[in-house]
Amino acid sequence: MDYMAKQVKKTKEYRKPGHFNNQRPASSDAAVARPTTKIDSQENKSNPMILISVGLVVCLALFTYYHLLTMFQMKDLSDALPMPDQRIFGYTVADIEAPRGAMDSDAVGQLNYLHKTAGFLFPMFTAVFSMLLFIRWIPNRQTRWLAWLAPLGFAVADIWENFAIDALFNHDLSAGAVLLASILTTVRWALLIITAGLVVGLGAVRANRGLKRKMLAIREGTS
């Protein structure tokens, strides 16, 4: 009997407390991992929006510098006459002849320089970051393509308009050249307004939806 009791004691296994901790069910590990996965997915979604938001701020800064600062300063070189770029509803041959007669070669060179720098960067940045924003905010592919037409058309019309206006000041003036530049100016302002309206409108819709979700979550939490 003593021999049998010793055998039973030998077969008994001593288990340390850590041994039980290692045998936690896999479901608990999965439950711990889920919040981390959700946080990572939220960070992946927010990182592109940070880049796009910074890009849109740069676009706004370029617009302020180009249209509200330098173009108004050009009036000092043209006897207070506005530049063709600022005439939203177009212009005639007489509207171009007046600044042509008032501006010297240095003033014309300054206008050409603005067109090649800020006048090029602003439409390009606006088109690129608006299209990236529409990718994030418009899930439907066909609707997204339609929304892309505004910033793409704006960039093409704006850059083309820069060359057309430069030609008005550097070459012989003709009614056809003035008409082309005038149409491009009006079209690019219209497309810029449409692009800005899409960005602001989509942002307002998403902000309204987010506010409704938060209000619903608060109501469910208090009920």
mmCIF file of C-alpha atoms in Angstrom:
data_model
loop_
_atom_site.group_PDB
_atom_site.id
_atom_site.type_symbol
_atom_site.label_atom_id
_atom_site.label_comp_id
_atom_site.label_asym_id
_atom_site.label_seq_id
_atom_site.Cartn_x
_atom_site.Cartn_y
_atom_site.Cartn_z
ATOM 1 C CA MET A 1 0.000 0.000 0.000
ATOM 2 C CA ASP A 2 2.853 2.401 0.829
ATOM 3 C CA TYR A 3 4.427 1.613 -2.533
ATOM 4 C CA MET A 4 1.184 2.394 -4.397
ATOM 5 C CA ALA A 5 0.811 5.726 -2.524
ATOM 6 C CA LYS A 6 4.345 6.753 -3.538
ATOM 7 C CA GLN A 7 3.559 5.994 -7.176
ATOM 8 C CA VAL A 8 0.441 8.158 -7.044
ATOM 9 C CA LYS A 9 2.411 11.053 -5.544
ATOM 10 C CA LYS A 10 5.056 10.755 -8.261
ATOM 11 C CA THR A 11 2.461 10.901 -11.012
ATOM 12 C CA LYS A 12 0.955 14.084 -9.613
ATOM 13 C CA GLU A 13 2.295 17.098 -11.568
ATOM 14 C CA TYR A 14 3.054 20.357 -9.870
ATOM 15 C CA ARG A 15 1.865 23.293 -11.930
ATOM 16 C CA LYS A 16 3.097 26.814 -11.392
ATOM 17 C CA PRO A 17 0.700 29.751 -11.555
ATOM 18 C CA GLY A 18 2.343 30.928 -14.797
ATOM 19 C CA HIS A 19 1.460 27.603 -16.386
ATOM 20 C CA PHE A 20 -2.236 28.413 -16.079
ATOM 21 C CA ASN A 21 -1.695 31.879 -17.531
ATOM 22 C CA ASN A 22 -0.108 30.359 -20.622
ATOM 23 C CA GLN A 23 -3.257 28.326 -21.209
ATOM 24 C CA ARG A 24 -5.515 31.350 -21.743
ATOM 25 C CA PRO A 25 -8.122 30.758 -24.409
ATOM 26 C CA ALA A 26 -7.303 32.084 -27.863
ATOM 27 C CA SER A 27 -10.509 34.097 -27.868
ATOM 28 C CA SER A 28 -9.101 36.456 -25.216
ATOM 29 C CA ASP A 29 -6.013 37.133 -27.361
ATOM 30 C CA ALA A 30 -8.222 37.847 -30.344
ATOM 31 C CA ALA A 31 -10.332 40.197 -28.269
ATOM 32 C CA VAL A 32 -7.217 42.114 -27.242
ATOM 33 C CA ALA A 33 -5.986 42.285 -30.837
ATOM 34 C CA ARG A 34 -9.220 43.648 -32.301
ATOM 35 C CA PRO A 35 -8.985 47.186 -30.853
ATOM 36 C CA THR A 36 -5.404 47.485 -32.136
ATOM 37 C CA THR A 37 -6.553 46.476 -35.598
ATOM 38 C CA LYS A 38 -9.328 49.071 -35.532
ATOM 39 C CA ILE A 39 -6.924 51.777 -34.418
ATOM 40 C CA ASP A 40 -4.476 50.882 -37.191
ATOM 41 C CA SER A 41 -7.244 51.036 -39.824
ATOM 42 C CA GLN A 42 -8.362 54.426 -38.554
ATOM 43 C CA GLU A 43 -4.787 55.720 -38.708
ATOM 44 C CA ASN A 44 -4.408 54.429 -42.273
ATOM 45 C CA LYS A 45 -7.561 56.298 -43.258
ATOM 46 C CA SER A 46 -6.568 59.528 -41.548
ATOM 47 C CA ASN A 47 -2.997 59.744 -42.866
ATOM 48 C CA PRO A 48 -3.980 60.404 -46.533
ATOM 49 C CA MET A 49 -6.553 62.977 -45.418
ATOM 50 C CA ILE A 50 -3.844 64.862 -43.521
ATOM 51 C CA LEU A 51 -1.772 65.074 -46.701
ATOM 52 C CA ILE A 52 -4.780 66.152 -48.765
ATOM 53 C CA SER A 53 -5.776 68.752 -46.179
ATOM 54 C CA VAL A 54 -2.275 70.233 -46.211
ATOM 55 C CA GLY A 55 -2.374 70.306 -50.006
ATOM 56 C CA LEU A 56 -5.687 72.168 -50.018
ATOM 57 C CA VAL A 57 -4.284 74.713 -47.565
ATOM 58 C CA VAL A 58 -1.346 75.227 -49.939
ATOM 59 C CA CYS A 59 -3.831 75.745 -52.802
ATOM 60 C CA LEU A 60 -5.642 78.395 -50.787
ATOM 61 C CA ALA A 61 -2.337 80.114 -49.981
ATOM 62 C CA LEU A 62 -1.355 80.090 -53.671
ATOM 63 C CA PHE A 63 -4.731 81.551 -54.640
ATOM 64 C CA THR A 64 -4.310 84.331 -52.086
ATOM 65 C CA TYR A 65 -0.768 85.083 -53.232
ATOM 66 C CA TYR A 66 -1.491 84.923 -56.961
ATOM 67 C CA HIS A 67 -4.930 86.513 -57.336
ATOM 68 C CA LEU A 68 -5.321 88.661 -54.239
ATOM 69 C CA LEU A 69 -1.760 89.904 -53.823
ATOM 70 C CA THR A 70 0.471 89.892 -56.894
ATOM 71 C CA MET A 71 -2.214 90.529 -59.514
ATOM 72 C CA PHE A 72 -3.420 93.551 -57.571
ATOM 73 C CA GLN A 73 0.178 94.733 -57.232
ATOM 74 C CA MET A 74 0.474 94.570 -61.020
ATOM 75 C CA LYS A 75 -1.910 97.545 -61.125
ATOM 76 C CA ASP A 76 1.015 99.676 -59.960
ATOM 77 C CA LEU A 77 2.745 98.818 -63.251
ATOM 78 C CA SER A 78 -0.301 99.357 -65.487
ATOM 79 C CA ASP A 79 -1.728 102.721 -64.349
ATOM 80 C CA ALA A 80 -4.209 100.991 -61.993
ATOM 81 C CA LEU A 81 -5.660 98.895 -64.830
ATOM 82 C CA PRO A 82 -6.644 95.300 -63.932
ATOM 83 C CA MET A 83 -4.854 92.378 -65.515
ATOM 84 C CA PRO A 84 -6.817 90.234 -67.997
ATOM 85 C CA ASP A 85 -6.582 87.318 -65.534
ATOM 86 C CA GLN A 86 -8.848 89.244 -63.136
ATOM 87 C CA ARG A 87 -11.617 89.964 -65.644
ATOM 88 C CA ILE A 88 -13.995 87.115 -64.810
ATOM 89 C CA PHE A 89 -16.543 87.971 -67.509
ATOM 90 C CA GLY A 90 -13.994 88.393 -70.290
ATOM 91 C CA TYR A 91 -12.559 91.374 -72.136
ATOM 92 C CA THR A 92 -12.370 93.076 -75.503
ATOM 93 C CA VAL A 93 -9.573 94.352 -77.715
ATOM 94 C CA ALA A 94 -9.884 97.801 -76.112
ATOM 95 C CA ASP A 95 -9.506 96.248 -72.656
ATOM 96 C CA ILE A 96 -6.168 94.761 -73.728
ATOM 97 C CA GLU A 97 -4.887 97.778 -75.629
ATOM 98 C CA ALA A 98 -5.092 99.950 -72.492
ATOM 99 C CA PRO A 99 -2.719 97.884 -70.299
ATOM 100 C CA ARG A 100 -0.490 97.142 -73.296
ATOM 101 C CA GLY A 101 0.065 100.853 -73.747
ATOM 102 C CA ALA A 102 0.636 101.459 -70.039
ATOM 103 C CA MET A 103 3.032 98.578 -69.330
ATOM 104 C CA ASP A 104 6.684 98.639 -70.306
ATOM 105 C CA SER A 105 8.848 95.620 -71.097
ATOM 106 C CA ASP A 106 9.768 95.094 -67.430
ATOM 107 C CA ALA A 107 6.100 95.034 -66.394
ATOM 108 C CA VAL A 108 5.254 92.583 -69.165
ATOM 109 C CA GLY A 109 8.187 90.409 -68.075
ATOM 110 C CA GLN A 110 6.867 90.467 -64.511
ATOM 111 C CA LEU A 111 3.448 89.307 -65.720
ATOM 112 C CA ASN A 112 5.038 86.502 -67.752
ATOM 113 C CA TYR A 113 7.059 85.436 -64.698
ATOM 114 C CA LEU A 114 3.927 85.250 -62.540
ATOM 115 C CA HIS A 115 2.233 83.091 -65.159
ATOM 116 C CA LYS A 116 5.178 80.663 -65.201
ATOM 117 C CA THR A 117 5.463 80.351 -61.409
ATOM 118 C CA ALA A 118 2.378 80.865 -59.249
ATOM 119 C CA GLY A 119 0.141 80.862 -62.322
ATOM 120 C CA PHE A 120 1.324 77.322 -63.081
ATOM 121 C CA LEU A 121 1.582 75.924 -59.556
ATOM 122 C CA PHE A 122 -1.884 77.040 -58.450
ATOM 123 C CA PRO A 123 -3.920 75.178 -61.113
ATOM 124 C CA MET A 124 -1.716 72.086 -60.862
ATOM 125 C CA PHE A 125 -1.965 71.852 -57.068
ATOM 126 C CA THR A 126 -5.693 72.560 -57.172
ATOM 127 C CA ALA A 127 -6.349 69.838 -59.736
ATOM 128 C CA VAL A 128 -4.193 67.178 -58.053
ATOM 129 C CA PHE A 129 -5.428 67.618 -54.494
ATOM 130 C CA SER A 130 -9.071 68.095 -55.513
ATOM 131 C CA MET A 131 -8.966 64.840 -57.452
ATOM 132 C CA LEU A 132 -7.337 63.044 -54.514
ATOM 133 C CA LEU A 133 -10.047 64.398 -52.244
ATOM 134 C CA PHE A 134 -12.767 63.160 -54.601
ATOM 135 C CA ILE A 135 -11.181 59.691 -54.542
ATOM 136 C CA ARG A 136 -11.578 59.638 -50.763
ATOM 137 C CA TRP A 137 -15.043 61.171 -50.609
ATOM 138 C CA ILE A 138 -16.838 59.858 -53.721
ATOM 139 C CA PRO A 139 -17.095 56.045 -53.704
ATOM 140 C CA ASN A 140 -18.992 55.764 -56.998
ATOM 141 C CA ARG A 141 -16.552 55.597 -59.905
ATOM 142 C CA GLN A 142 -18.788 57.243 -62.521
ATOM 143 C CA THR A 143 -19.701 60.108 -60.196
ATOM 144 C CA ARG A 144 -16.030 60.508 -59.350
ATOM 145 C CA TRP A 145 -15.094 60.799 -63.028
ATOM 146 C CA LEU A 146 -17.728 63.502 -63.476
ATOM 147 C CA ALA A 147 -16.368 65.381 -60.476
ATOM 148 C CA TRP A 148 -12.832 65.117 -61.882
ATOM 149 C CA LEU A 149 -13.854 67.023 -65.018
ATOM 150 C CA ALA A 150 -14.029 70.320 -63.111
ATOM 151 C CA PRO A 151 -10.468 70.405 -61.644
ATOM 152 C CA LEU A 152 -8.939 68.836 -64.751
ATOM 153 C CA GLY A 153 -10.693 71.309 -67.025
ATOM 154 C CA PHE A 154 -9.693 74.162 -64.743
ATOM 155 C CA ALA A 155 -6.000 73.231 -64.845
ATOM 156 C CA VAL A 156 -5.990 72.918 -68.640
ATOM 157 C CA ALA A 157 -7.925 76.159 -69.184
ATOM 158 C CA ASP A 158 -5.843 78.123 -66.656
ATOM 159 C CA ILE A 159 -2.452 77.093 -68.052
ATOM 160 C CA TRP A 160 -3.658 77.609 -71.632
ATOM 161 C CA GLU A 161 -4.985 81.032 -70.634
ATOM 162 C CA ASN A 162 -1.560 82.015 -69.275
ATOM 163 C CA PHE A 163 0.050 81.382 -72.652
ATOM 164 C CA ALA A 164 -2.799 83.149 -74.461
ATOM 165 C CA ILE A 165 -2.503 86.280 -72.295
ATOM 166 C CA ASP A 166 1.283 86.340 -72.647
ATOM 167 C CA ALA A 167 0.821 86.257 -76.408
ATOM 168 C CA LEU A 168 -1.464 89.320 -76.216
ATOM 169 C CA PHE A 169 1.332 91.364 -74.639
ATOM 170 C CA ASN A 170 4.287 89.989 -76.594
ATOM 171 C CA HIS A 171 2.899 89.689 -80.135
ATOM 172 C CA ASP A 172 0.692 91.626 -82.491
ATOM 173 C CA LEU A 173 -2.818 92.080 -81.164
ATOM 174 C CA SER A 174 -5.728 90.497 -83.036
ATOM 175 C CA ALA A 175 -9.411 90.129 -82.320
ATOM 176 C CA GLY A 176 -9.223 86.332 -82.584
ATOM 177 C CA ALA A 177 -6.408 86.075 -80.033
ATOM 178 C CA VAL A 178 -8.269 88.356 -77.629
ATOM 179 C CA LEU A 179 -11.472 86.341 -78.040
ATOM 180 C CA LEU A 180 -9.659 83.062 -77.328
ATOM 181 C CA ALA A 181 -7.959 84.435 -74.198
ATOM 182 C CA SER A 182 -11.228 85.990 -73.011
ATOM 183 C CA ILE A 183 -13.114 82.695 -73.360
ATOM 184 C CA LEU A 184 -10.367 80.810 -71.522
ATOM 185 C CA THR A 185 -10.434 83.331 -68.679
ATOM 186 C CA THR A 186 -14.192 83.019 -68.218
ATOM 187 C CA VAL A 187 -14.128 79.212 -68.496
ATOM 188 C CA ARG A 188 -11.336 78.759 -65.994
ATOM 189 C CA TRP A 189 -13.028 81.022 -63.432
ATOM 190 C CA ALA A 190 -16.268 79.065 -63.862
ATOM 191 C CA LEU A 191 -14.471 75.718 -63.439
ATOM 192 C CA LEU A 192 -12.595 77.010 -60.405
ATOM 193 C CA ILE A 193 -15.866 78.057 -58.769
ATOM 194 C CA ILE A 194 -17.392 74.633 -59.563
ATOM 195 C CA THR A 195 -14.354 72.843 -58.111
ATOM 196 C CA ALA A 196 -14.436 74.923 -54.935
ATOM 197 C CA GLY A 197 -18.188 74.342 -54.649
ATOM 198 C CA LEU A 198 -17.720 70.569 -54.913
ATOM 199 C CA VAL A 199 -15.028 70.561 -52.230
ATOM 200 C CA VAL A 200 -17.043 72.730 -49.840
ATOM 201 C CA GLY A 201 -20.309 70.919 -50.560
ATOM 202 C CA LEU A 202 -18.874 67.433 -50.061
ATOM 203 C CA GLY A 203 -17.142 68.578 -46.892
ATOM 204 C CA ALA A 204 -20.384 69.996 -45.515
ATOM 205 C CA VAL A 205 -22.279 66.771 -46.295
ATOM 206 C CA ARG A 206 -19.653 64.603 -44.593
ATOM 207 C CA ALA A 207 -19.506 66.926 -41.579
ATOM 208 C CA ASN A 208 -23.298 66.747 -41.271
ATOM 209 C CA ARG A 209 -23.237 62.947 -41.411
ATOM 210 C CA GLY A 210 -20.492 62.784 -38.799
ATOM 211 C CA LEU A 211 -22.450 65.096 -36.513
ATOM 212 C CA LYS A 212 -25.568 62.948 -36.870
ATOM 213 C CA ARG A 213 -23.576 59.805 -35.991
ATOM 214 C CA LYS A 214 -22.180 61.448 -32.875
ATOM 215 C CA MET A 215 -25.616 62.645 -31.791
ATOM 216 C CA LEU A 216 -27.042 59.167 -32.351
ATOM 217 C CA ALA A 217 -24.210 57.594 -30.349
ATOM 218 C CA ILE A 218 -24.830 60.041 -27.493
ATOM 219 C CA ARG A 219 -28.533 59.219 -27.488
ATOM 220 C CA GLU A 220 -27.882 55.491 -27.473
ATOM 221 C CA GLY A 221 -25.381 55.931 -24.635
ATOM 222 C CA THR A 222 -27.806 57.878 -22.472
ATOM 223 C CA SER A 223 -30.767 55.579 -23.123
#
